[in-house]
Amino acid sequence: MAAQEPVTGEALQAAQTSRQFATFFVEGLFFGIDVLQVQEVLRYQEMTRVPLAQEVIEGLINLRGQIVTAVDMRRRLKLPPRADGRMPMNTVVRTEEGAVSLLVDEIGDVVEVDADLFESPPDNVDPAARELLQGVYKLKDRLLLILDTERTIDLAAGTPQSQKI
Amino acid sequence: MVVRPESLSWPHPGINGADGLAERSGTVMEDQEIIKEFLIESNENLARLDREMVELERRPKDTELLASIFRTMHTIKGTCGFLGFGTLEAITHRAEDILSQLREGQRDLTPELVTIILEAVDATKKVMVLIEATGTEGPETYSELRDRLEEARKGRLAAPEETAAPVAVPSAAEETPGPASVPPAAPAPTAAQMAPAEAESIQKAPSVSDSSIRVDVGLLDKLMNLVGELVLTRNQILQFNAQQEDSTLNTTSQRLNLITTELQAGVMKTRMQPIGVVWNKLPRVVRDMASSFGKQIQLEMDGADTELDKTIIEAIKDPLTHIVRNCCDHGIETPEVRAARGKPPQGKLGLRAFHEGGQVNIEISDDGAGLDPQRLKDKALQKGLIRPEQAERMSDREAFGLIFLPGFSTAATVTNVSGRGVGMDVVKTNVEKIGGVVDLVSRVGEGTTVKLKIPLTLAIIPGLVVTSGGERFVIPQVSLLELIRLEGESGKQQIEWIQGTPVYRRRGKLLPIAYLNEVLKRGSAQEADVLNIVVLQAEDRQFGLVVDGISDTQEIVVKPLGKQLKGLSCYAGATIMGDGHVSLILDVLGIGQMSGVVRESREQSRAESERNEHARNDRQTFLLFRAGPFERLSVPLSLVARLEEFPQANIERASGKPVVQYRGQILPLASLGAILEPGSQDSAAVQDPAQVIVFNDGERRIGILVDQILDIAEDTITVRQSGERKGLLGSAVIGEKVTDLVDLRAVIETAREDWFSTQVRDSAQGATIMVAEGSAFSRGLVRNALEAAGYRVVEAANNAEALRELEQRKVDAVVTALDLPGGGAYNLVAQMRAVRDLAGIPVLALANSAEEAGARGKREPGFEDCQLKFDHDAMMRSVARLAAAVRAAEPAPVMYGGKE
């Protein structure tokens, strides 16, 4: 394990209280988003592709009359593509710019975690992923990676590599 | 119901006196609007005053409450004063004074004071009921109340019991304070104070404030959104219903359809405002402009109650004002000019608005000077906005369209209002931004009418659903011009290619084509029997978009795209289709730009057009033909007089050379193939009938025999100087093929040695002539002619280059194109005349057309002579004369304007 990171202000804030996270899996990784930010979780929805859009944008879905952009978390995190036939799930998060759907492999439970289990993401985490993480909760059996949703959906400020396509 | 304007008996003397607006028609409407506003607002305020005064009585030390009351009273007083309601102002003014004393702590609040202020409030309400009904304050002056208020202000309040007598204080205000306690503006009027009939009529007519409420625009927007959702859901149900056989579902969904449509119309109506809201500001604008220009302008408005969506009202405010300003400034003449033209001294400016075909039409017309299409073209030429050939072909209607080009302004002088060349293009851009169209018609001396066609709303728009690469896309109907369907192989071949760019001949004009699949990088278009072209309008350009299929038109609700997709200029938004799927709405301008069929943007195109001025000027129409061993030859079409066919039997010989009788003259003939390639087999000379291109050179004509006329093509050419073959200027790519350009001069010279008089040659000895001309091709022609005659030639492509050259070397005469880049020939002459050494150089201007030569050459000062660009003979004579004059005067240089 990497040496203890100096805790940043943001991380401190995130770590102050015990919090609840909605969780999901992407390529075996266990992610969490503050439960208050999650609007809803949906099965796979039919999607309209957007030609010329960045690769991470899977398409647009009709969420009861609201048009929501779907971001593929595998591409966002530079992970290998989903195996054929496996349909992603929608985790719709509320953001300042309206709702955005994150496409994930599987939905997990809502977990409540203790603040003192929090740690900033270690240095050696892949930069593509590290940038999107607020930090890590060291749960008993596994690590819970906390996503920074605003940064996740902000493709313009995202990892420069993803801009190429 | 809202009180009808007619029921207000205007003109109201108090109001007319109060402010000095001149235009009657405008003032009446403006005032009616203001008074309506005033009544609504004041009734609300008065209702609040009732409440707050009672509240204040309970909490006399509440300074905040007191301040609020004071403000309210102050507002009412101010508005009354502004509108000229003297009685009201007097009452409220005194009440305000008392409140002011209270606020500043000069005295304490007593029940008596509260009573008398409430009395003032009641009196105000009564007067307002009268104003609403009759438009006047009525005969009652409330002098008694005013006196008592005055007394109270001075601290000598009369006995409380007195106050109860003349005016009944509404008991409600004392018993149950609260919003509902006082019915706004409807206190039972005491019949004693007014004529019975009057009182009756007032009670019957519902007041403004009873029938209208104020609603937050945000709420209306939300409602509009919800209706949008409902429309989408309705579409979904209708689509589902179409697949079902259930009759109950059928009836229900039809009913739903009807109700939704009605609801949509209804909610849309809540956001509607009469266009008068914008027009109200115009009488003042017109008045101010008229007085500052010393003009008399009468403003007439028709259809001010025509309603438009609030967002659209906002969007057309500025364009409308600009057009009206333009009419006042440039359109309508001064009274003297008008009198001289036999018109009444007072100019008319008319505004008309009406609904037509789901759109709103707004017409702004004046009976002023009108626009002269020729002047517009000249101006555009001078500014380099169009090419000479374009100007010639242009219809009047197209010429009027020039006024909307960026950088165009016809005003002779720049005023502080308009004439800076920004404006009409902005008007057009703004109107088009909301899906509107601008059109202009004008007759010289009779006036100008600007017509705007504007959609009613932006939130729900009709769109055409197309498919491409298996996805559906929506194209906003406003951009749609027509649909073209090309079937089978022959259809596909109608798409032609220019250097890899597809075009289609649409009624004789080339329409650039873009493939939606390619624009969106969805792989090449699938092979289909049918080619669907959607002809679209983007700004001032038209282009065809090839799509896989065309479905139908639908009412769609425009929804914005998320931030992640904002950068894509090809989409205007997204919508939800009847089956619940999301479809992208194409941004026609964005698609046009991405595919390269529409220039980047106006700003950029302007810069670009300046850069490409050379290339643009070189765009010419060429006659293509075949002669002898040369498969593809060309001459500029502008040099060609006629194309003729002569039977070989008609060709005779005169002094050993072929001639033909033509229009009562003897037309000498020359075989081009034989001249260009002496000794080659002269097929043209034996061909029957003979193909002849007739050229005019001044009085004389010559016919050139060719093998075959091929085509006429317009192209931008770059002449590559070829080997020194006599009779050819060089070669260029015309219509995608390498084509040799015929040096007509040399050909004619070879054919008829006596063509040029020797006298011209003599005077030419040693003289240096500058040829200033933007088009490299035209410049080359002139240079060849001059050099052939023995002149030395200096070339310049634009104004700056010409001046630089002139300063560096001695030039005997200047030959310049009227449309020389960098300000035209006038500019060059003006600059030359300002420099002492250059002032004496004679200048020959070359015009593109006889009209231009006649009108401009004589009118504009500064040129020694003006000739047609391709009339070489006249040009040569003129140059010879000018050069000879200079040489005769030597060694002392001629000073035309310069004295020391």
mmCIF file with all atom_site columns, N, CA, C and O in Angstrom, chain B residues 248-270:
data_model
loop_
_atom_site.group_PDB
_atom_site.id
_atom_site.type_symbol
_atom_site.label_atom_id
_atom_site.label_alt_id
_atom_site.label_comp_id
_atom_site.label_asym_id
_atom_site.label_entity_id
_atom_site.label_seq_id
_atom_site.pdbx_PDB_ins_code
_atom_site.Cartn_x
_atom_site.Cartn_y
_atom_site.Cartn_z
_atom_site.occupancy
_atom_site.B_iso_or_equiv
_atom_site.pdbx_formal_charge
_atom_site.auth_seq_id
_atom_site.auth_comp_id
_atom_site.auth_asym_id
_atom_site.auth_atom_id
_atom_site.pdbx_PDB_model_num
ATOM 1  N N  . THR B 1 248 ? -62.702 1.787  -28.716 1.00 0.00 ? 248 THR B N  1
ATOM 2  C CA . THR B 1 248 ? -62.742 2.703  -27.570 1.00 0.00 ? 248 THR B CA 1
ATOM 3  C C  . THR B 1 248 ? -61.446 3.480  -27.499 1.00 0.00 ? 248 THR B C  1
ATOM 4  O O  . THR B 1 248 ? -61.437 4.707  -27.316 1.00 0.00 ? 248 THR B O  1
ATOM 5  N N  . LEU B 1 249 ? -60.354 2.738  -27.660 1.00 0.00 ? 249 LEU B N  1
ATOM 6  C CA . LEU B 1 249 ? -59.048 3.407  -27.629 1.00 0.00 ? 249 LEU B CA 1
ATOM 7  C C  . LEU B 1 249 ? -58.983 4.441  -28.745 1.00 0.00 ? 249 LEU B C  1
ATOM 8  O O  . LEU B 1 249 ? -58.492 5.560  -28.553 1.00 0.00 ? 249 LEU B O  1
ATOM 9  N N  . ASN B 1 250 ? -59.548 4.051  -29.870 1.00 0.00 ? 250 ASN B N  1
ATOM 10 C CA . ASN B 1 250 ? -59.544 4.934  -31.020 1.00 0.00 ? 250 ASN B CA 1
ATOM 11 C C  . ASN B 1 250 ? -60.239 6.262  -30.708 1.00 0.00 ? 250 ASN B C  1
ATOM 12 O O  . ASN B 1 250 ? -59.681 7.339  -30.911 1.00 0.00 ? 250 ASN B O  1
ATOM 13 N N  . THR B 1 251 ? -61.439 6.166  -30.175 1.00 0.00 ? 251 THR B N  1
ATOM 14 C CA . THR B 1 251 ? -62.193 7.388  -29.863 1.00 0.00 ? 251 THR B CA 1
ATOM 15 C C  . THR B 1 251 ? -61.478 8.196  -28.795 1.00 0.00 ? 251 THR B C  1
ATOM 16 O O  . THR B 1 251 ? -61.360 9.421  -28.917 1.00 0.00 ? 251 THR B O  1
ATOM 17 N N  . THR B 1 252 ? -61.027 7.485  -27.768 1.00 0.00 ? 252 THR B N  1
ATOM 18 C CA . THR B 1 252 ? -60.388 8.204  -26.670 1.00 0.00 ? 252 THR B CA 1
ATOM 19 C C  . THR B 1 252 ? -59.146 8.935  -27.147 1.00 0.00 ? 252 THR B C  1
ATOM 20 O O  . THR B 1 252 ? -58.923 10.091 -26.797 1.00 0.00 ? 252 THR B O  1
ATOM 21 N N  . SER B 1 253 ? -58.367 8.251  -27.961 1.00 0.00 ? 253 SER B N  1
ATOM 22 C CA . SER B 1 253 ? -57.126 8.904  -28.372 1.00 0.00 ? 253 SER B CA 1
ATOM 23 C C  . SER B 1 253 ? -57.412 10.066 -29.310 1.00 0.00 ? 253 SER B C  1
ATOM 24 O O  . SER B 1 253 ? -56.695 11.055 -29.307 1.00 0.00 ? 253 SER B O  1
ATOM 25 N N  . GLN B 1 254 ? -58.486 9.952  -30.059 1.00 0.00 ? 254 GLN B N  1
ATOM 26 C CA . GLN B 1 254 ? -58.834 11.097 -30.916 1.00 0.00 ? 254 GLN B CA 1
ATOM 27 C C  . GLN B 1 254 ? -59.238 12.293 -30.079 1.00 0.00 ? 254 GLN B C  1
ATOM 28 O O  . GLN B 1 254 ? -58.908 13.431 -30.373 1.00 0.00 ? 254 GLN B O  1
ATOM 29 N N  . ARG B 1 255 ? -59.974 11.975 -29.019 1.00 0.00 ? 255 ARG B N  1
ATOM 30 C CA . ARG B 1 255 ? -60.397 13.044 -28.116 1.00 0.00 ? 255 ARG B CA 1
ATOM 31 C C  . ARG B 1 255 ? -59.165 13.680 -27.461 1.00 0.00 ? 255 ARG B C  1
ATOM 32 O O  . ARG B 1 255 ? -59.044 14.893 -27.370 1.00 0.00 ? 255 ARG B O  1
ATOM 33 N N  . LEU B 1 256 ? -58.259 12.797 -27.035 1.00 0.00 ? 256 LEU B N  1
ATOM 34 C CA . LEU B 1 256 ? -57.014 13.281 -26.426 1.00 0.00 ? 256 LEU B CA 1
ATOM 35 C C  . LEU B 1 256 ? -56.270 14.181 -27.407 1.00 0.00 ? 256 LEU B C  1
ATOM 36 O O  . LEU B 1 256 ? -55.748 15.235 -27.046 1.00 0.00 ? 256 LEU B O  1
ATOM 37 N N  . ASN B 1 257 ? -56.269 13.764 -28.648 1.00 0.00 ? 257 ASN B N  1
ATOM 38 C CA . ASN B 1 257 ? -55.601 14.522 -29.688 1.00 0.00 ? 257 ASN B CA 1
ATOM 39 C C  . ASN B 1 257 ? -56.175 15.936 -29.769 1.00 0.00 ? 257 ASN B C  1
ATOM 40 O O  . ASN B 1 257 ? -55.449 16.934 -29.743 1.00 0.00 ? 257 ASN B O  1
ATOM 41 N N  . LEU B 1 258 ? -57.506 16.005 -29.818 1.00 0.00 ? 258 LEU B N  1
ATOM 42 C CA . LEU B 1 258 ? -58.170 17.305 -29.935 1.00 0.00 ? 258 LEU B CA 1
ATOM 43 C C  . LEU B 1 258 ? -57.863 18.194 -28.738 1.00 0.00 ? 258 LEU B C  1
ATOM 44 O O  . LEU B 1 258 ? -57.500 19.363 -28.881 1.00 0.00 ? 258 LEU B O  1
ATOM 45 N N  . ILE B 1 259 ? -58.028 17.585 -27.548 1.00 0.00 ? 259 ILE B N  1
ATOM 46 C CA . ILE B 1 259 ? -57.845 18.385 -26.342 1.00 0.00 ? 259 ILE B CA 1
ATOM 47 C C  . ILE B 1 259 ? -56.408 18.883 -26.244 1.00 0.00 ? 259 ILE B C  1
ATOM 48 O O  . ILE B 1 259 ? -56.148 20.034 -25.903 1.00 0.00 ? 259 ILE B O  1
ATOM 49 N N  . THR B 1 260 ? -55.467 18.000 -26.584 1.00 0.00 ? 260 THR B N  1
ATOM 50 C CA . THR B 1 260 ? -54.063 18.409 -26.507 1.00 0.00 ? 260 THR B CA 1
ATOM 51 C C  . THR B 1 260 ? -53.791 19.580 -27.443 1.00 0.00 ? 260 THR B C  1
ATOM 52 O O  . THR B 1 260 ? -53.129 20.544 -27.076 1.00 0.00 ? 260 THR B O  1
ATOM 53 N N  . THR B 1 261 ? -54.330 19.468 -28.639 1.00 0.00 ? 261 THR B N  1
ATOM 54 C CA . THR B 1 261 ? -54.113 20.554 -29.595 1.00 0.00 ? 261 THR B CA 1
ATOM 55 C C  . THR B 1 261 ? -54.671 21.868 -29.068 1.00 0.00 ? 261 THR B C  1
ATOM 56 O O  . THR B 1 261 ? -54.030 22.916 -29.148 1.00 0.00 ? 261 THR B O  1
ATOM 57 N N  . GLU B 1 262 ? -55.885 21.765 -28.501 1.00 0.00 ? 262 GLU B N  1
ATOM 58 C CA . GLU B 1 262 ? -56.493 22.980 -27.961 1.00 0.00 ? 262 GLU B CA 1
ATOM 59 C C  . GLU B 1 262 ? -55.705 23.523 -26.787 1.00 0.00 ? 262 GLU B C  1
ATOM 60 O O  . GLU B 1 262 ? -55.493 24.724 -26.664 1.00 0.00 ? 262 GLU B O  1
ATOM 61 N N  . LEU B 1 263 ? -55.280 22.604 -25.935 1.00 0.00 ? 263 LEU B N  1
ATOM 62 C CA . LEU B 1 263 ? -54.518 23.025 -24.762 1.00 0.00 ? 263 LEU B CA 1
ATOM 63 C C  . LEU B 1 263 ? -53.209 23.685 -25.199 1.00 0.00 ? 263 LEU B C  1
ATOM 64 O O  . LEU B 1 263 ? -52.809 24.721 -24.671 1.00 0.00 ? 263 LEU B O  1
ATOM 65 N N  . GLN B 1 264 ? -52.597 23.085 -26.186 1.00 0.00 ? 264 GLN B N  1
ATOM 66 C CA . GLN B 1 264 ? -51.340 23.642 -26.694 1.00 0.00 ? 264 GLN B CA 1
ATOM 67 C C  . GLN B 1 264 ? -51.558 25.064 -27.197 1.00 0.00 ? 264 GLN B C  1
ATOM 68 O O  . GLN B 1 264 ? -50.804 25.976 -26.874 1.00 0.00 ? 264 GLN B O  1
ATOM 69 N N  . ALA B 1 265 ? -52.630 25.222 -27.957 1.00 0.00 ? 265 ALA B N  1
ATOM 70 C CA . ALA B 1 265 ? -52.931 26.562 -28.473 1.00 0.00 ? 265 ALA B CA 1
ATOM 71 C C  . ALA B 1 265 ? -53.208 27.517 -27.321 1.00 0.00 ? 265 ALA B C  1
ATOM 72 O O  . ALA B 1 265 ? -52.766 28.666 -27.330 1.00 0.00 ? 265 ALA B O  1
ATOM 73 N N  . GLY B 1 266 ? -53.955 27.014 -26.329 1.00 0.00 ? 266 GLY B N  1
ATOM 74 C CA . GLY B 1 266 ? -54.324 27.870 -25.200 1.00 0.00 ? 266 GLY B CA 1
ATOM 75 C C  . GLY B 1 266 ? -53.104 28.312 -24.410 1.00 0.00 ? 266 GLY B C  1
ATOM 76 O O  . GLY B 1 266 ? -52.944 29.499 -24.105 1.00 0.00 ? 266 GLY B O  1
ATOM 77 N N  . VAL B 1 267 ? -52.255 27.365 -24.078 1.00 0.00 ? 267 VAL B N  1
ATOM 78 C CA . VAL B 1 267 ? -51.080 27.711 -23.276 1.00 0.00 ? 267 VAL B CA 1
ATOM 79 C C  . VAL B 1 267 ? -50.157 28.622 -24.075 1.00 0.00 ? 267 VAL B C  1
ATOM 80 O O  . VAL B 1 267 ? -49.565 29.560 -23.555 1.00 0.00 ? 267 VAL B O  1
ATOM 81 N N  . MET B 1 268 ? -50.083 28.337 -25.369 1.00 0.00 ? 268 MET B N  1
ATOM 82 C CA . MET B 1 268 ? -49.247 29.183 -26.208 1.00 0.00 ? 268 MET B CA 1
ATOM 83 C C  . MET B 1 268 ? -49.779 30.612 -26.162 1.00 0.00 ? 268 MET B C  1
ATOM 84 O O  . MET B 1 268 ? -49.030 31.578 -26.167 1.00 0.00 ? 268 MET B O  1
ATOM 85 N N  . LYS B 1 269 ? -51.082 30.715 -26.090 1.00 0.00 ? 269 LYS B N  1
ATOM 86 C CA . LYS B 1 269 ? -51.710 32.039 -26.065 1.00 0.00 ? 269 LYS B CA 1
ATOM 87 C C  . LYS B 1 269 ? -51.342 32.818 -24.819 1.00 0.00 ? 269 LYS B C  1
ATOM 88 O O  . LYS B 1 269 ? -51.244 34.041 -24.859 1.00 0.00 ? 269 LYS B O  1
ATOM 89 N N  . THR B 1 270 ? -51.172 32.093 -23.707 1.00 0.00 ? 270 THR B N  1
ATOM 90 C CA . THR B 1 270 ? -50.840 32.819 -22.472 1.00 0.00 ? 270 THR B CA 1
ATOM 91 C C  . THR B 1 270 ? -49.500 33.517 -22.603 1.00 0.00 ? 270 THR B C  1
ATOM 92 O O  . THR B 1 270 ? -49.232 34.477 -21.906 1.00 0.00 ? 270 THR B O  1
#
